[in-house]
């Protein structure tokens, strides 16, 4: 997640010189008690969770003794806040707040620039009280407009030392945002203490997903915005995405059960951001609940689409598999068809499949996809750009209604018997197996014909026509060869692809 | 007319010798775009699809002045995401006035730096994360259509301006309009990111001024404020041509990002309902189902405009 917890954000702020209350993080009541003792007993205990209104949820406790801090932590740890379970609390010194302000850095999409939002009367609901908040221009490199900042503070009722301290805090907020490429940094409240100090009493920081690669120090495991902690499958999918940058692969789990009154839980496989969203709306409008959102697009490799399908089909309870993108894709659609065909065969699919593969080379793509139907129990239908999403959603509903088989039970993928003993070559992310023993003249000719120049015929058997190094990156071509040979009735090639964490 | 791209614009491709660069050069040249130069540092002297390759945008600019009768108008940037900022700023500083930033995953602070450089030099940009812009029968920049022959058969010229936040859906929208007999002046994929150079309201203002364009079709999405800003222009009377829109993401929920960096509902803002309401109040037609777009467009433009 590219959102940081309060304590993580505070570390960044104090690193830039903005003062934060003294404190430490605790993962157990023991640790909380020890932290409270270090602070002299009286302290604040706060859940670390991505939510607003923690106080109302009982997520903030003002305590007088270390013993009470221990009890508060025991109550909070394990609390469920939204979809997140609390596994850490922040134990902090209690500060005597004289006045609360609000300061945030956000990105103004209309101005294409960062902005500082400053309110001299902070607290909750500040965004709604738009009139009291001032928006200050910033340059992405030079920071906040100093003249504007000085003017705003001059017109305020703050004392001279307070003005200087608040101005410095604003600069530090910008500096943190700039240095760590945040999409937003929000300090609410920025507290002026009775002793005159200005501290960030709370903060929320979100880092730009696309910049996370430049900030390994932040320890962000999954740079994705989700409204729940990443699931096992989301972690697996994210690793697949990171390991293969050919095209986009985006996967998020949304539901594990159909909603009440729904026609069923659907494994959803979109293509293209907008096309996926539009298709998700179409299948939802047709009365279904989608288990997951998925988008493979931008000319993805067959291997990436294969892995996406395997991950989607690791979700139990699906009534069917529905795929659709924009319908008029610029990419050559048969690569996706090969990836899907391989996954569906391996899993011996037995739930209805409707996939719209409209776009370049759509006829070939549909033919490849539908050919798998001959080898598995499922009904598999492919559609083209002239088939609108609503029509295929209705067709999917009809297939699901007529399906006599039950819900999908996730299962192990099947592999041909020759895997493990036949000739093999290492490729990126897996191994390709070639069943030489079964290669008569016909099978050999098939491998050569569908092998994209990777194989030729030597002594009546297929032999590598390229160096083993060159072969490594040809996973898509090899998947195509495997699927074509199976279609031709001579399944002598098999591409074994690893999906870390799934097998 | 048309907006942003036509047959007269002199185009440069940065990263032309790369995998994407070569493939997209083929499309652009094949479709008839006036591609006068390519740029890849270290590959000067080579050529791709008959387009000469230069060391820098400044060298490409000199070539364009000498051999093609004037400045480069547009540079299409097809380099890996992390190099987009320096490539874009190089082009802006060399005097190119319009950039098309195709790559996905450009960091948002890089996009803001590009925007700042653009403001300083009077340049604008489409993207990042854009499939590009196509004016049917005139020219294409980026990768809309994929192949020249597909682009020719999918998109027909006419009087509707298409603005989309989705690449695939910009093709799809124009294709289904074409099937209903409605041609397009220009199809603009503004990009899927949160900070974009040419935003939906900017493109709408260009279509407002374009005599060829009679109506504007929007493929919008949840998140951000571009659809609401367009509604603002309509209320102010700055966009008066009919607007027909579809907003994707009705089934999306708050706090989860749906593929595009810009497609996230945060703090209750950028919702499907909010966008639909803003546009309807401003007088736009908003369809509930994507498939209803062509019919709704026919209702506002009347019989299909004569084309070709």
PDB file of C-alpha atoms in Angstrom, chain B residues 2-95:
ATOM      1  CA  UNK B   2      -9.839  18.822 -36.588  1.00  0.00           C
ATOM      2  CA  UNK B   3      -7.764  19.519 -33.483  1.00  0.00           C
ATOM      3  CA  UNK B   4      -4.202  18.767 -32.318  1.00  0.00           C
ATOM      4  CA  UNK B   5      -3.153  16.607 -35.311  1.00  0.00           C
ATOM      5  CA  UNK B   6      -3.700  16.824 -39.053  1.00  0.00           C
ATOM      6  CA  UNK B   7      -1.696  16.124 -42.213  1.00  0.00           C
ATOM      7  CA  UNK B   8       0.206  19.441 -41.970  1.00  0.00           C
ATOM      8  CA  UNK B   9       1.806  18.889 -38.544  1.00  0.00           C
ATOM      9  CA  UNK B  10       5.516  18.048 -38.473  1.00  0.00           C
ATOM     10  CA  UNK B  11       6.068  15.225 -36.014  1.00  0.00           C
ATOM     11  CA  UNK B  12       9.120  13.855 -34.233  1.00  0.00           C
ATOM     12  CA  UNK B  13       9.319  10.528 -32.364  1.00  0.00           C
ATOM     13  CA  UNK B  14      11.588  10.338 -29.309  1.00  0.00           C
ATOM     14  CA  UNK B  15      12.705   6.760 -28.665  1.00  0.00           C
ATOM     15  CA  UNK B  16      12.032   5.777 -32.283  1.00  0.00           C
ATOM     16  CA  UNK B  17      14.561   2.919 -32.332  1.00  0.00           C
ATOM     17  CA  UNK B  18      13.028   1.120 -29.337  1.00  0.00           C
ATOM     18  CA  UNK B  19      10.475  -1.713 -29.501  1.00  0.00           C
ATOM     19  CA  UNK B  20       7.523   0.641 -29.013  1.00  0.00           C
ATOM     20  CA  UNK B  21       9.087   3.405 -31.080  1.00  0.00           C
ATOM     21  CA  UNK B  22       9.544   1.206 -34.148  1.00  0.00           C
ATOM     22  CA  UNK B  23       6.052  -0.268 -33.932  1.00  0.00           C
ATOM     23  CA  UNK B  24       4.375   3.134 -33.515  1.00  0.00           C
ATOM     24  CA  UNK B  25       6.509   4.772 -36.200  1.00  0.00           C
ATOM     25  CA  UNK B  26       5.158   2.175 -38.595  1.00  0.00           C
ATOM     26  CA  UNK B  27       1.577   3.080 -37.666  1.00  0.00           C
ATOM     27  CA  UNK B  28       2.100   6.844 -37.849  1.00  0.00           C
ATOM     28  CA  UNK B  29       4.024   6.788 -41.138  1.00  0.00           C
ATOM     29  CA  UNK B  30       1.622   4.228 -42.601  1.00  0.00           C
ATOM     30  CA  UNK B  31      -1.374   6.373 -41.713  1.00  0.00           C
ATOM     31  CA  UNK B  32       0.092   9.399 -43.432  1.00  0.00           C
ATOM     32  CA  UNK B  33       1.287  11.459 -40.477  1.00  0.00           C
ATOM     33  CA  UNK B  34       4.137  13.770 -41.477  1.00  0.00           C
ATOM     34  CA  UNK B  35       6.849  12.164 -39.349  1.00  0.00           C
ATOM     35  CA  UNK B  36       9.978  14.151 -40.195  1.00  0.00           C
ATOM     36  CA  UNK B  37      12.464  12.941 -37.595  1.00  0.00           C
ATOM     37  CA  UNK B  38      13.216  10.467 -34.846  1.00  0.00           C
ATOM     38  CA  UNK B  39      15.485  10.862 -31.832  1.00  0.00           C
ATOM     39  CA  UNK B  40      17.523   8.268 -29.961  1.00  0.00           C
ATOM     40  CA  UNK B  41      20.796   9.302 -28.317  1.00  0.00           C
ATOM     41  CA  UNK B  42      23.623   7.204 -29.754  1.00  0.00           C
ATOM     42  CA  UNK B  43      21.659   6.141 -32.838  1.00  0.00           C
ATOM     43  CA  UNK B  44      22.039   9.250 -34.999  1.00  0.00           C
ATOM     44  CA  UNK B  45      22.347   8.369 -38.690  1.00  0.00           C
ATOM     45  CA  UNK B  46      20.094   5.329 -38.543  1.00  0.00           C
ATOM     46  CA  UNK B  47      16.605   5.345 -39.993  1.00  0.00           C
ATOM     47  CA  UNK B  48      13.307   3.724 -38.981  1.00  0.00           C
ATOM     48  CA  UNK B  49      10.444   3.375 -41.491  1.00  0.00           C
ATOM     49  CA  UNK B  50      12.345   5.822 -43.669  1.00  0.00           C
ATOM     50  CA  UNK B  51      12.496   8.398 -40.879  1.00  0.00           C
ATOM     51  CA  UNK B  52      16.009   9.717 -40.121  1.00  0.00           C
ATOM     52  CA  UNK B  53      17.222   9.384 -36.526  1.00  0.00           C
ATOM     53  CA  UNK B  54      19.008  12.204 -34.675  1.00  0.00           C
ATOM     54  CA  UNK B  55      21.029  12.539 -31.509  1.00  0.00           C
ATOM     55  CA  UNK B  56      18.843  15.192 -29.913  1.00  0.00           C
ATOM     56  CA  UNK B  57      15.549  17.010 -30.380  1.00  0.00           C
ATOM     57  CA  UNK B  58      17.562  20.158 -31.171  1.00  0.00           C
ATOM     58  CA  UNK B  59      19.211  18.337 -34.115  1.00  0.00           C
ATOM     59  CA  UNK B  60      15.812  17.016 -35.225  1.00  0.00           C
ATOM     60  CA  UNK B  61      14.457  20.574 -35.060  1.00  0.00           C
ATOM     61  CA  UNK B  62      17.266  21.841 -37.311  1.00  0.00           C
ATOM     62  CA  UNK B  63      16.572  19.031 -39.766  1.00  0.00           C
ATOM     63  CA  UNK B  64      12.856  19.885 -39.767  1.00  0.00           C
ATOM     64  CA  UNK B  65      13.572  23.554 -40.502  1.00  0.00           C
ATOM     65  CA  UNK B  66      15.954  22.744 -43.330  1.00  0.00           C
ATOM     66  CA  UNK B  67      14.235  19.747 -44.910  1.00  0.00           C
ATOM     67  CA  UNK B  68      10.553  20.010 -43.963  1.00  0.00           C
ATOM     68  CA  UNK B  69       9.975  23.743 -44.165  1.00  0.00           C
ATOM     69  CA  UNK B  70       9.498  24.616 -40.544  1.00  0.00           C
ATOM     70  CA  UNK B  71       9.604  23.770 -36.843  1.00  0.00           C
ATOM     71  CA  UNK B  72       8.595  20.447 -35.431  1.00  0.00           C
ATOM     72  CA  UNK B  73       5.040  20.865 -34.158  1.00  0.00           C
ATOM     73  CA  UNK B  74       4.681  17.704 -32.120  1.00  0.00           C
ATOM     74  CA  UNK B  75       6.987  15.224 -30.415  1.00  0.00           C
ATOM     75  CA  UNK B  76       5.697  11.764 -29.524  1.00  0.00           C
ATOM     76  CA  UNK B  77       7.602  10.427 -26.518  1.00  0.00           C
ATOM     77  CA  UNK B  78       8.069   6.639 -26.520  1.00  0.00           C
ATOM     78  CA  UNK B  79      10.808   6.094 -23.942  1.00  0.00           C
ATOM     79  CA  UNK B  80      10.559   4.117 -20.676  1.00  0.00           C
ATOM     80  CA  UNK B  81       8.481   5.881 -17.995  1.00  0.00           C
ATOM     81  CA  UNK B  82      11.398   6.900 -15.826  1.00  0.00           C
ATOM     82  CA  UNK B  83      13.066   8.737 -18.739  1.00  0.00           C
ATOM     83  CA  UNK B  84       9.933  10.582 -19.863  1.00  0.00           C
ATOM     84  CA  UNK B  85      10.625  13.688 -17.781  1.00  0.00           C
ATOM     85  CA  UNK B  86      14.034  14.398 -19.261  1.00  0.00           C
ATOM     86  CA  UNK B  87      12.891  13.550 -22.806  1.00  0.00           C
ATOM     87  CA  UNK B  88       9.867  15.822 -22.493  1.00  0.00           C
ATOM     88  CA  UNK B  89      11.807  18.725 -21.044  1.00  0.00           C
ATOM     89  CA  UNK B  90      14.435  18.329 -23.770  1.00  0.00           C
ATOM     90  CA  UNK B  91      11.718  18.660 -26.409  1.00  0.00           C
ATOM     91  CA  UNK B  92      10.087  21.627 -24.674  1.00  0.00           C
ATOM     92  CA  UNK B  93      13.425  23.420 -24.413  1.00  0.00           C
ATOM     93  CA  UNK B  94      14.141  22.691 -28.073  1.00  0.00           C
ATOM     94  CA  UNK B  95      10.974  24.607 -28.949  1.00  0.00           C
TER      95      UNK B  95
END
